[in-house]
Amino acid sequence: MNMKSSSKKRKDDKRKDHFHELYDEDTDVDFWPNTSSRDDATLGNSDNTPEQTLDPVEVKSGGKLQGKKIKSSKFKSSADLSNGDSKLQKMSKKSNSKKQKNDKINRQLREDQNEENYMDHLLDVEVDEATLNNGDKIPEDKVDDTKVKSRGKLQSGKRKTSKQQASDGLHTGNKAAKFPCDIEGCDMSFSTQQDLLLHKRDICPVKGCKKKFFCHKYLLQHRKVHIDERPLKCTWKGCKKTFKWPWARTEHMRVHTGVRPYECKEPGCSQTFRFVSDFSRHKRKTGHSCDKRRKNST
Amino acid sequence: MNMKSSSKKRKDDKRKDHFHELYDEDTDVDFWPNTSSRDDATLGNSDNTPEQTLDPVEVKSGGKLQGKKIKSSKFKSSADLSNGDSKLQKMSKKSNSKKQKNDKINRQLREDQNEENYMDHLLDVEVDEATLNNGDKIPEDKVDDTKVKSRGKLQSGKRKTSKQQASDGLHTGNKAAKFPCDIEGCDMSFSTQQDLLLHKRDICPVKGCKKKFFCHKYLLQHRKVHIDERPLKCTWKGCKKTFKWPWARTEHMRVHTGVRPYECKEPGCSQTFRFVSDFSRHKRKTGHSCDKRRKNST
DNA sequence: CTTTCTCTGTTTTGTC
DNA sequence: GGACAAAACAGAGAAA
DNA sequence: CTTTCTCTGTTTTGTC
DNA sequence: GGACAAAACAGAGAAA
Ligand SMILES: [Zn+2]
Ligand SMILES: [Zn+2]
Ligand SMILES: [Zn+2]
Ligand SMILES: [Zn+2]
Ligand SMILES: [Zn+2]
Ligand SMILES: [Zn+2]
Ligand SMILES: [Zn+2]
Ligand SMILES: [Zn+2]
Ligand SMILES: [Zn+2]
Ligand SMILES: [Zn+2]
Ligand SMILES: [Zn+2]
Ligand SMILES: [Zn+2]
Ligand SMILES: [Zn+2]
Ligand SMILES: [Zn+2]
Ligand SMILES: [Zn+2]
Ligand SMILES: [Zn+2]
């Protein structure tokens, strides 16, 4: 059920209501060492299953109120894990329709270069030092003429001004927070004991995230998912695309250069691909060339 | 480090390399009951910390290859949890700039109605029965003239044709899969034992997701996040927006109706809000009216 | 460091 | 062989 | 049920 | 009081 009620009843009749208590409490290694300062960790659970409902949506402020009290949900806790598997989808082994038309001519040559300065809407936080090792430098320019046709999604096609990035979403996990992680090689810290405990279980403590990872150190990389910064820039002249992940930029550059670095080595097949993902899918669907081989770099 | 190497060495010298083994193995309740059929669960871990690098991006198929062998990563496992907390960001208690100008006049009245039929790109799966209780019905039409100005993001502004939705991403967790969940009230099933085990730990087994939830039953709701269907339609005449979540549609309707159902009850303050989120933020930043109260419904 | 709006995990409400 | 970090992969998934 | 392209958790590679 | 589901909230976050 809900976290409030379970917290309330937690001391006495544990694991009622549902099965969450069961899983939440004796969950992971050293999860409730209870080193916390004050606000002694309360476990949280919740109940759900809404889906749709059909809301008649009667227009124009109708009438009745519904007000109730607010309770600041002070602590949550005992979240669990989140991992990454699922080979469940398999493409039907049928469609090998190979187009691969005019390669270079085909490479899209338009891109919206309009860059605007919208402001961050972000939230200053407890901590202040982003520790991401964003060591990527900006490669030198390339040719100029070609431009990439932008699809629907923006989110990387513009750049911010320097000033605007000021207090960008340093949500959590920075240095200088009160609860540092003592795991060797990790220097992240957190503003609450609960977040630290989740972190030590390889779980991202960000609200609504709670992903579990295999590698503790990856949490430092994962943090960038929750930060607005896109420090990597496309170096193509006139292209304003920005990125959080080096690999995304690496592959993006190919839409400018037209490079198709992946070539299927299967005897009959000689298809080439611009993106690893497409090459991977080709191999998965066709079973071709289980000795993957890059044509060249970039 | 990586999953391969850890799987390889798993039998003999456990928990070497890193700390994942430590956390992954004795992780959760009844996690390795080892009821699995074949392919005895191998634990996976991985090492990380890339960030950026500066790739010179030399254009046009340069030269050297890099090929190696492929190994189908057959199983992963022992993921852990993922929870939802983080009250880390706090707005600076300064900016209460209240605009709230011409209310109804201000409501946006444009929206791109162009609907196109793009095809799903999806992947048929092991299972075949989506069990989401998408019981929402489509309310009857409203007025017609007004339209909503669309922002950058699409993803809901168009509708698919009936045929196209055919084998839409039933990735996992359906009925009729080989490994059914026996938790009471849950009828999800999975194509692998590993996925089922994750699921029973309240973890979404979808690759790259691995979120941990408080309520086991919520997993059935969460599934829709990984499915392409957007079964809820905006009922406004001419609006093609579609939704996965009832609440999203409920609030969306307000951009058509202009309703601002939330009113701050703080003595001096009389601001109104169209979206709960904005009302919540107002209360959080100002501390106003901890007795929240809706003006009316919709 | 803004406003508008969508998404979604958890909380609250409503009904039995 | 073992770290460890950088690079790359292999999907998922959005858009058209 | 396609193609193009981005995102990101894990795997692979390269260097010491 | 206790299910349980439906509705709503409270953020996160994208876009402008
Ligand atoms: Zn529950
Ligand atoms: Zn740590
Ligand atoms: Zn996260
Ligand atoms: Zn570019
Ligand atoms: Zn691009
Ligand atoms: Zn091939
Ligand atoms: Zn590692
Ligand atoms: Zn279940
Ligand atoms: Zn998921
Ligand atoms: Zn609409
Ligand atoms: Zn809308
Ligand atoms: Zn107020
Ligand atoms: Zn070696
Ligand atoms: Zn896909
Ligand atoms: Zn009661
Ligand atoms: Zn925000």
XYZ file of C-alpha atoms in Angstrom, chain B residues 72-268:
197
model
C 25.849 -13.801 -27.342
C 25.500 -12.604 -23.804
C 23.045 -15.253 -22.890
C 22.196 -14.510 -19.324
C 22.602 -11.759 -16.911
C 21.337 -11.813 -13.404
C 21.506 -10.697 -9.846
C 20.495 -7.191 -10.465
C 19.478 -5.397 -7.420
C 17.155 -2.632 -6.537
C 16.100 0.790 -7.499
C 14.056 3.065 -5.345
C 12.718 6.609 -5.373
C 13.961 9.292 -3.062
C 15.998 12.446 -3.257
C 14.757 15.612 -1.780
C 18.098 17.078 -2.610
C 17.103 19.944 -4.763
C 15.565 22.871 -3.070
C 14.491 25.959 -4.895
C 15.963 29.175 -3.688
C 13.161 30.714 -1.670
C 13.249 33.888 -3.668
C 11.517 33.831 -6.982
C 7.818 34.119 -6.460
C 7.361 36.118 -9.605
C 3.729 35.711 -10.259
C 2.587 36.441 -13.745
C -0.651 34.622 -14.261
C -1.752 37.066 -16.890
C -4.732 36.882 -19.141
C -5.922 33.515 -18.078
C -8.235 32.252 -20.706
C -6.949 34.480 -23.430
C -3.560 33.188 -22.561
C -4.425 29.569 -23.019
C -2.734 28.368 -26.092
C -5.027 27.731 -28.933
C -2.920 26.126 -31.549
C -1.826 22.595 -32.143
C -0.364 20.732 -34.993
C -3.034 18.410 -36.153
C -1.049 16.798 -38.877
C -1.299 13.147 -38.174
C 0.954 10.799 -39.989
C 1.142 7.081 -40.128
C 4.577 6.020 -39.241
C 5.041 2.393 -38.641
C 6.051 0.737 -35.496
C 9.488 -0.644 -35.662
C 8.820 -3.314 -33.215
C 9.964 -6.623 -32.441
C 7.721 -9.511 -31.780
C 8.338 -11.302 -28.565
C 7.956 -14.493 -26.722
C 4.674 -13.675 -25.176
C 1.530 -12.479 -26.721
C -0.972 -11.158 -24.252
C -0.663 -7.665 -23.014
C -2.490 -7.646 -19.748
C -2.527 -3.964 -19.047
C -5.985 -3.037 -17.969
C -6.341 -0.193 -20.381
C -9.939 0.307 -19.500
C -9.986 3.994 -20.345
C -12.618 4.937 -22.769
C -12.610 7.861 -25.049
C -14.790 10.668 -23.747
C -17.048 12.402 -26.201
C -15.928 15.389 -28.151
C -15.693 18.902 -26.909
C -15.815 22.138 -28.752
C -13.681 22.390 -31.810
C -12.052 25.707 -32.460
C -9.257 25.716 -29.936
C -6.029 23.992 -30.584
C -2.934 23.554 -28.536
C 0.365 24.928 -29.605
C 2.722 21.992 -29.801
C 6.139 22.244 -28.277
C 9.161 20.566 -29.645
C 8.574 17.063 -28.459
C 6.271 14.874 -30.428
C 5.749 11.283 -29.382
C 2.123 11.782 -28.567
C 0.849 14.239 -31.100
C -0.025 11.667 -33.713
C -1.938 8.461 -33.876
C -1.209 5.132 -35.378
C -3.455 3.225 -37.665
C -5.042 0.130 -36.261
C -3.084 -2.276 -38.388
C 0.244 -0.785 -37.559
C -0.077 -1.492 -33.888
C -0.157 -5.211 -34.604
C 2.738 -6.831 -32.828
C 3.543 -3.830 -30.748
C 6.343 -4.144 -28.284
C 5.133 -6.878 -26.021
C 8.575 -7.126 -24.683
C 8.109 -9.165 -21.566
C 5.991 -9.752 -18.554
C 2.986 -10.947 -20.466
C 0.863 -13.877 -19.701
C 1.550 -17.078 -21.564
C 5.289 -16.869 -21.120
C 7.141 -19.837 -19.760
C 7.947 -18.510 -16.309
C 4.843 -17.228 -14.532
C 4.999 -15.234 -11.325
C 3.316 -17.014 -8.482
C 3.018 -14.008 -6.244
C -0.582 -13.715 -5.269
C -2.599 -11.381 -7.425
C 0.161 -11.189 -10.037
C -0.286 -12.931 -13.348
C 2.752 -11.739 -15.210
C 5.108 -14.252 -16.707
C 8.494 -14.146 -18.318
C 10.521 -15.925 -20.892
C 13.499 -16.567 -18.670
C 13.963 -17.628 -15.119
C 16.301 -14.721 -14.557
C 13.691 -12.228 -15.588
C 11.175 -13.844 -13.314
C 13.558 -13.686 -10.409
C 14.169 -10.027 -10.982
C 10.465 -9.456 -11.281
C 9.811 -11.193 -7.990
C 12.249 -8.821 -6.412
C 10.106 -5.957 -7.698
C 12.638 -5.152 -10.377
C 11.781 -4.516 -13.972
C 13.795 -7.016 -15.988
C 13.830 -5.012 -19.193
C 17.336 -4.394 -20.482
C 18.574 -1.018 -19.419
C 15.691 -0.478 -17.023
C 16.146 -2.496 -13.839
C 14.126 -0.121 -11.767
C 13.081 -1.272 -8.335
C 9.596 -0.459 -7.079
C 7.817 -0.431 -3.781
C 4.718 -2.217 -4.905
C 4.931 -5.485 -6.742
C 1.657 -4.864 -8.493
C 2.933 -1.639 -9.911
C 5.174 -3.665 -12.185
C 2.121 -4.375 -14.280
C 1.541 -0.658 -14.687
C 5.182 0.090 -15.235
C 5.206 -2.271 -18.173
C 3.476 0.267 -20.359
C 6.578 2.404 -20.193
C 8.221 -0.169 -22.442
C 5.318 -0.607 -24.819
C 4.717 1.613 -27.790
C 0.971 1.807 -27.416
C -0.617 5.067 -26.399
C -4.191 3.929 -25.963
C -5.606 7.085 -24.412
C -6.728 9.756 -26.846
C -7.345 13.407 -26.329
C -11.013 13.962 -26.939
C -10.678 17.523 -28.047
C -11.872 17.909 -31.583
C -8.928 17.930 -33.909
C -6.332 17.141 -31.270
C -4.397 14.003 -32.046
C -2.515 13.683 -28.810
C -2.305 10.266 -27.248
C -1.203 9.088 -23.856
C -0.092 6.127 -21.851
C -1.139 7.479 -18.475
C -4.605 8.658 -17.545
C -3.313 11.534 -15.492
C -1.291 12.874 -18.385
C -4.411 13.100 -20.458
C -6.383 14.585 -17.611
C -3.961 17.434 -17.263
C -3.538 17.806 -20.992
C -7.240 18.481 -21.392
C -6.724 21.652 -19.397
C -4.693 23.232 -22.136
C -7.861 23.033 -24.197
C -10.339 23.999 -21.538
C -8.187 26.593 -19.859
C -9.162 25.299 -16.461
C -6.866 26.186 -13.577
C -8.181 23.890 -10.886
C -5.591 24.608 -8.220
C -5.883 27.683 -6.064
C -3.542 28.640 -3.277
C -5.474 29.154 -0.080
C -2.783 31.084 1.693
C -4.405 34.256 3.104
C -2.660 36.827 0.962
